[in-house]
Short mmCIF file of C-alpha atoms in Angstrom, two decimals:
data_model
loop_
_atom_site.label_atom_id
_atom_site.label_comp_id
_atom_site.label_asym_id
_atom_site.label_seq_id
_atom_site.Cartn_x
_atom_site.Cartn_y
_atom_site.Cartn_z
CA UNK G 1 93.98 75.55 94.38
CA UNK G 2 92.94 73.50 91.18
CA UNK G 3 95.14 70.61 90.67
CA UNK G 4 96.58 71.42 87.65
CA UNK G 5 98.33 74.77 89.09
CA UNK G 6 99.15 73.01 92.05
CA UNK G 7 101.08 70.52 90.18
CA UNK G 8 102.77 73.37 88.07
CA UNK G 9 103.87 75.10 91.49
CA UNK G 10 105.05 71.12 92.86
CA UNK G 11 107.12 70.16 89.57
CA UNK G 12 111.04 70.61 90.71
CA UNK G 13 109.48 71.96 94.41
CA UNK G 14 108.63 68.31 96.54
CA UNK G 15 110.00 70.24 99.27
CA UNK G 16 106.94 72.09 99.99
CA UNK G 17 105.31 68.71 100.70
CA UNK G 18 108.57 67.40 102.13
CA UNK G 19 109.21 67.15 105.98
CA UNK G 20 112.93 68.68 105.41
CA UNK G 21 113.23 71.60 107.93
CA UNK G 22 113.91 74.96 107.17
CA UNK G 23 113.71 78.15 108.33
CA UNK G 24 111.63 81.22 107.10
CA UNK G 25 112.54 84.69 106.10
CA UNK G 26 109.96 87.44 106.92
CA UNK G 27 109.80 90.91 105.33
CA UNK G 28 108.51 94.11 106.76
CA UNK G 29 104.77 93.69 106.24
CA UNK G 30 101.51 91.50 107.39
CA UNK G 31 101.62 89.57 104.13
CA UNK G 32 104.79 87.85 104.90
CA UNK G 33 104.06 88.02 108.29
CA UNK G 34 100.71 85.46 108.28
CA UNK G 35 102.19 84.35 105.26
CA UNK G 36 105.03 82.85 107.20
CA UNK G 37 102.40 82.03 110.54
CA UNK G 38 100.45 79.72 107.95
CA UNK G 39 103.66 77.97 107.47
CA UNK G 40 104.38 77.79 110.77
CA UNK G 41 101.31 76.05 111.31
CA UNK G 42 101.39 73.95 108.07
CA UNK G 43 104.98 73.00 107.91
CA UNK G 44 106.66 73.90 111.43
CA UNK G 45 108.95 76.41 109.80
CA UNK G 46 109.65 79.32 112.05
CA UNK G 47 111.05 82.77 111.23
CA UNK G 48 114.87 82.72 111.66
CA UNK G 49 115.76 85.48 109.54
CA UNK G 50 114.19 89.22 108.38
CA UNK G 51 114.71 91.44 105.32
CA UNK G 52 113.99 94.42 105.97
CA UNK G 53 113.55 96.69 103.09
CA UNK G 54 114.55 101.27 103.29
CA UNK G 55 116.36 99.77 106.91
CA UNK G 56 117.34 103.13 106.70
CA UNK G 57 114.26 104.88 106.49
CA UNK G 58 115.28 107.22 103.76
CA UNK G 59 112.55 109.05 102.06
CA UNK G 60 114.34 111.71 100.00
CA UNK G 61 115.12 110.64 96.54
CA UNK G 62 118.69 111.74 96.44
CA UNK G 63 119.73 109.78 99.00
CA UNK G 64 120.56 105.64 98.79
CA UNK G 65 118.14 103.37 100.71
CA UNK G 66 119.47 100.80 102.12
CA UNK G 67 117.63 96.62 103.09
CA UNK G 68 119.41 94.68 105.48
CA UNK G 69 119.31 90.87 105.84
CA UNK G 70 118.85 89.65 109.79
CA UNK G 71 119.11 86.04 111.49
CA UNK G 72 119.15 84.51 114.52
CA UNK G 73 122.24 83.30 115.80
CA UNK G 74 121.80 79.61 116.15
CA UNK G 75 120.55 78.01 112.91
CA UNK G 76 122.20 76.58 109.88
CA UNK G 77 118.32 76.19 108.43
CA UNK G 78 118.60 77.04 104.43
CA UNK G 79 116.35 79.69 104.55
CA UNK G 80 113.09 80.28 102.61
CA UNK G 81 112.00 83.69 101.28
CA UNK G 82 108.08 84.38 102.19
CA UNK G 83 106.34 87.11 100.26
CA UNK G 84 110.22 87.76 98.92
CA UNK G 85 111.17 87.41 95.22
CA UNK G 86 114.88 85.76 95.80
CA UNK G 87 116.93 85.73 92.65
CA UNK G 88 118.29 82.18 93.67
CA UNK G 89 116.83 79.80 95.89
CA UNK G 90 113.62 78.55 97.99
CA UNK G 91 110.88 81.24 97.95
CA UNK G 92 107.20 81.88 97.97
CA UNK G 93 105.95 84.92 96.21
CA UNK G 94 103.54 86.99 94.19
CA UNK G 95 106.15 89.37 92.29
CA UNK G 96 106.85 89.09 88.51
CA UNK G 97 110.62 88.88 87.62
CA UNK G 98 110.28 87.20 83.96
CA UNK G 99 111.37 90.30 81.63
CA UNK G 100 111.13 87.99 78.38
CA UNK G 101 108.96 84.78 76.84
CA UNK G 102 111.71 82.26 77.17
CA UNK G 103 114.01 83.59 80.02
CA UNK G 104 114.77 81.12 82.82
CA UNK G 105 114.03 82.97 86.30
CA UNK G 106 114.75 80.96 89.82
CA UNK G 107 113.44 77.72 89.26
CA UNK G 108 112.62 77.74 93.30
CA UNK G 109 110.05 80.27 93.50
CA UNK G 110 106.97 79.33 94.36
CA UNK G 111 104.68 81.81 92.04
CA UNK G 112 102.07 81.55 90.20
CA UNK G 113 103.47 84.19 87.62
CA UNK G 114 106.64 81.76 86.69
CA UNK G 115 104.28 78.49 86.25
CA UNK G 116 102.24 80.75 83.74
CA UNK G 117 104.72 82.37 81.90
CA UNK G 118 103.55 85.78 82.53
CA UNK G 119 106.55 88.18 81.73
CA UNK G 120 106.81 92.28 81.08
CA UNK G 121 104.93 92.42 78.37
CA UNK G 122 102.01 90.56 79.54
CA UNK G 123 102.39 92.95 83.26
CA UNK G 124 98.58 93.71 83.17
CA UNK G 125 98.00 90.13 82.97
CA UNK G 126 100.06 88.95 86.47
CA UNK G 127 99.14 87.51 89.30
CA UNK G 128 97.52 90.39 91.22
CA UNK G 129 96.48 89.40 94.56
CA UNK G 130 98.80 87.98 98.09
CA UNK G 131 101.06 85.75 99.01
CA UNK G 132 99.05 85.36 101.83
CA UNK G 133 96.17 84.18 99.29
CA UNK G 134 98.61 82.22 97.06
CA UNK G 135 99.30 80.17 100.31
CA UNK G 136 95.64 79.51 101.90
CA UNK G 137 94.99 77.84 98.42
CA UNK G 138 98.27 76.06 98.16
CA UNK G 139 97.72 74.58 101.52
CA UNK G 140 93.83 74.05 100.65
CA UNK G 141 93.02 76.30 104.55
CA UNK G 142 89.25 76.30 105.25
CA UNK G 143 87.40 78.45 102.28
CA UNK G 144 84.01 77.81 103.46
CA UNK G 145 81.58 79.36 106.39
CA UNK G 146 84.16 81.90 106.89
CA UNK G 147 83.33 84.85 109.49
CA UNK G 148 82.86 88.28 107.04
CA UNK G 149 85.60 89.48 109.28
CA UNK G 150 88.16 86.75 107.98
CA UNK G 151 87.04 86.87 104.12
CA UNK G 152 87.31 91.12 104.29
CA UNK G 153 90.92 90.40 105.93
CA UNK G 154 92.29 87.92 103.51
CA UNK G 155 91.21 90.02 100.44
CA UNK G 156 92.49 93.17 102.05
CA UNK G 157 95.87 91.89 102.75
CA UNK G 158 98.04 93.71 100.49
CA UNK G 159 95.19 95.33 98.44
CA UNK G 160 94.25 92.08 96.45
CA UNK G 161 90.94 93.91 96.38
CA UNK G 162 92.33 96.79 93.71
CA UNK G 163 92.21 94.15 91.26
CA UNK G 164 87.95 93.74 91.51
CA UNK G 165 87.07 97.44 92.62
CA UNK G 166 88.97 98.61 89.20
CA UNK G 167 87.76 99.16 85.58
CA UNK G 168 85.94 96.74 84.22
CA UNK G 169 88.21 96.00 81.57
CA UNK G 170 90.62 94.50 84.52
CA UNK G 171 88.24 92.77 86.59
CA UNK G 172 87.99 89.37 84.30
CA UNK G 173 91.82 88.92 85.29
CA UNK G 174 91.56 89.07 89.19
CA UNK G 175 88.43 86.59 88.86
CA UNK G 176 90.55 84.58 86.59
CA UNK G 177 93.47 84.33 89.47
CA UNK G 178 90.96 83.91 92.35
CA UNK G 179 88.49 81.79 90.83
CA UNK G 180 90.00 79.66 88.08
CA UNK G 181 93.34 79.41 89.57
CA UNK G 182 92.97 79.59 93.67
CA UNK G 183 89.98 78.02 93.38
CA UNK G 184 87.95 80.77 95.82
CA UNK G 185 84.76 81.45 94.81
CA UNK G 186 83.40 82.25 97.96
CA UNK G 187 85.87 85.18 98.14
CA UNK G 188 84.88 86.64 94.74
CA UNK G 189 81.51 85.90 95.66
CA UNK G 190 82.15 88.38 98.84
CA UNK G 191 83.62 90.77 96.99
CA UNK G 192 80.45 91.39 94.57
CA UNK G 193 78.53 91.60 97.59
CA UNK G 194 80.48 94.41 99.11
CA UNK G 195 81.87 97.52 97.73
CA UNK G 196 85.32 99.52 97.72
CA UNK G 197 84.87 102.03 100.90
CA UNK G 198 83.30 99.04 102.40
CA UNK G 199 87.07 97.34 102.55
CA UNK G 200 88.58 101.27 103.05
CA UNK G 201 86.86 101.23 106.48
CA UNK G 202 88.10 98.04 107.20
CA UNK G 203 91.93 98.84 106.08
CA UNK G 204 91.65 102.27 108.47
CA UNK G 205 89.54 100.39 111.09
CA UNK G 206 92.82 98.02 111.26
CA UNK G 207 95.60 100.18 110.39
CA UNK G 208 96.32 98.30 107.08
CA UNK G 209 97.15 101.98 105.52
CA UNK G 210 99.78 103.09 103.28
CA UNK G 211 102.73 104.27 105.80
CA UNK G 212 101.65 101.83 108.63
CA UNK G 213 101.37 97.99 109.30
CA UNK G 214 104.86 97.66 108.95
CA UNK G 215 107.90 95.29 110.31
CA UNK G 216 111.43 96.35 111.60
CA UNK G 217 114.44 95.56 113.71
CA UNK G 218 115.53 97.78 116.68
CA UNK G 219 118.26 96.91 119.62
CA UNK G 220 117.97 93.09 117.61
CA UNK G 221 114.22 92.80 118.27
CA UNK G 222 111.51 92.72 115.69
CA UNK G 223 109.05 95.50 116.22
CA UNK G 224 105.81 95.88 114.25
CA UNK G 225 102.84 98.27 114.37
CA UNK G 226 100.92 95.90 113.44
CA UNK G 227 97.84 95.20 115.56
CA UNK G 228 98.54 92.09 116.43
CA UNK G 229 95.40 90.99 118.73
CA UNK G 230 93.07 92.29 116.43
CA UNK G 231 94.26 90.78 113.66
CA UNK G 232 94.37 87.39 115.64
CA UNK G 233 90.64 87.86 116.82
CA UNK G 234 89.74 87.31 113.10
CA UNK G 235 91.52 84.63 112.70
CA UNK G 236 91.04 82.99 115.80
CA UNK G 237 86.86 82.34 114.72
CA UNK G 238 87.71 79.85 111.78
CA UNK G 239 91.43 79.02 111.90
CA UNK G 240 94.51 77.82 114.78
CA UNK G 241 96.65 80.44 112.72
CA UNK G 242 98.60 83.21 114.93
CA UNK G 243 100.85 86.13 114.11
CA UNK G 244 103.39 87.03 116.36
CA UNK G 245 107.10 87.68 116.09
CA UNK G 246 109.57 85.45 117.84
CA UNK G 247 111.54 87.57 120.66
CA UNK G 248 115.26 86.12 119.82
CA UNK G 249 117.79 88.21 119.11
CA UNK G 250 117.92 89.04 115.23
CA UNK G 251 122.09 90.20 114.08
CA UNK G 252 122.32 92.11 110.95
CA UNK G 253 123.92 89.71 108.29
CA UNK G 254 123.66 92.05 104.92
CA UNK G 255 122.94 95.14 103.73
CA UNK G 256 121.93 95.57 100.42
CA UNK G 257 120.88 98.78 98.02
CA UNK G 258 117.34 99.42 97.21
CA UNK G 259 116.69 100.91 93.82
CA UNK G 260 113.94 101.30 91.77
CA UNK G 261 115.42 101.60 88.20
CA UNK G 262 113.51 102.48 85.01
CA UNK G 263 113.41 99.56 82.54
CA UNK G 264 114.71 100.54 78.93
CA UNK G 265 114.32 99.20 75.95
CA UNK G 266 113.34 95.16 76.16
CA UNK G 267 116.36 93.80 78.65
CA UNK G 268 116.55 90.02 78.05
CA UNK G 269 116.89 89.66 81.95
CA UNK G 270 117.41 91.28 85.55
CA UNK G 271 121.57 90.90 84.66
CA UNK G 272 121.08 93.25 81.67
CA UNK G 273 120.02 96.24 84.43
CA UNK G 274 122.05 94.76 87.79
CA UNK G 275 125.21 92.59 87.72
CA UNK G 276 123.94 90.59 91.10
CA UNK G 277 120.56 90.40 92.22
CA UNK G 278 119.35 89.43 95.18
CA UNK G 279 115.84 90.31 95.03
CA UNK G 280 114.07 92.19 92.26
CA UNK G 281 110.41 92.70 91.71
CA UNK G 282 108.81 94.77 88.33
CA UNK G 283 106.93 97.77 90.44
CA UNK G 284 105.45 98.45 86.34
CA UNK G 285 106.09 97.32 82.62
CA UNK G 286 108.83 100.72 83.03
CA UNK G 287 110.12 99.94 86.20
CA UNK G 288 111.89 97.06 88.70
CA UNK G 289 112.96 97.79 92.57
CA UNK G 290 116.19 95.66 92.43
CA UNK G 291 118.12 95.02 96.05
CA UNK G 292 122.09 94.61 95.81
CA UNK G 293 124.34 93.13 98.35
CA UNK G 294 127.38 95.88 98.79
CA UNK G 295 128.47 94.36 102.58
#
């Protein structure tokens, strides 16, 4: 990552630098998931809690979906949100929350959207690729002599390539986030060198598909159909970097409603459309998904 965004993301957040411990909180997909493995092998922090989004596994729109909030039993860690836009506290993420030019949003969050002061109105504009990303160039992980394998993996992680393989008009602001800000040429580079169905293949080949790939909790374990060998087989060539989920017993600590609720007129903030957040993301200029604690 260029200095000057690095030092943007560090300003207020020495912790991630710091040694202090602390523990992680995945979501329910493979960007959190290697998001949180590169901090495991970065920092030491392991996964000690889970939010997992429709727990439920409602699909019908008349009927409330619910997220619940796991953790292990034995750890007073504060915890950090990865690939998880947390209303208040310690989080790294790739969501935009800022409704308004001067509105103060968590302070905590490490995203690039907050350092730049992009907000509703400037949506089109936002940071459009991973977490996943966001944190190989944080952490400055190997960007050169990378296996095809790797590069088609890291770009493919939730669909950072929709930004290039778009109209044109669009394009100049994912090479603007990749290039000018992450500082990774070589994967722009591979992206003009491959096409769309080219990374299509590669999502089916590896079951990164809309429906699948995802995290949950059953009888207290974390579950995943996520392929985790093959995934580890790519990263294995060029990187120490494993996914895996711990085996502990995770105990339901929250549950929270999940709504996705249209945005009208110009709200100053997230309190203007939910009395107590705990994580919101903008889905579109129109619309925010918005989770609520109600036990």
């Amino acid at each position: 990552m260029k200095e000057e965004y690095r030092q943007k993301l560090l300003k207020g957040n020495e912790w991630i630098d710091g040694t202090d411990k602390f523990g992680l909180t995945l979501t329910d997909d493979l960007d959190s998931l290697l998001s949180c493995a590169i901090l495991k092998q970065i920092k030491g922090w392991n996964i000690e809690s889970a939010f997992i989004f429709n727990d439920n596994k409602v699909h019908e729109k008349d009927k409330q979906k619910l997220d619940c909030y796991y953790k292990i039993a034995d750890t007073d860690n504060e915890q950090i949100g990865v690939d998880f836009a947390k209303a208040q506290g310690k989080c790294f993420d790739n969501h935009l929350t800022q409704f308004t030019y001067h509105e103060e949003i968590n302070p905590q969050a490490i995203n690039l959207n907050r350092v730049q002061n992009i907000y509703r109105e400037k949506y089109c504009k936002k940071y459009n690729l991973s977490t996943v990303l966001l944190l190989w160039s944080l952490y400055d992980l190997p960007k050169e002599k990378l296996t095809d394998e790797l590069m088609m993996l890291l770009i493919a992680i939730d669909s950072s390539d929709a930004g290039f393989y778009t109209d044109k008009r669009w394009v100049g602001i994912h090479e603007y986030w990749i290039n000018e800000v992450l500082d990774l040429p070589e994967l722009l580079e591979f992206e003009r060198s491959h096409t769309k169905e080219d990374f299509n293949k590669f999502k089916r080949e590896l079951g990164l598909v809309k429906g699948r790939s995802k995290i949950w909790v059953e009888d207290k374990k974390l579950c995943t159909d996520i392929d985790l060998e093959a995934v580890n087989e790519i990263l294995w060539w060029n990187t120490d970097i494993e996914i895996k989920l711990p085996e502990v017993d995770f105990y339901r600590n929250g549950i929270y409603k999940d709504n996705i609720v249209n945005i009208q007129g110009f709200p100053s903030s997230i309190k203007s459309i939910c009395d107590n957040p705990f994580s919101y993301a903008m889905t579109s200029k129109y619309a925010v998904a918005v989770s609520e604690q109600v036990m």
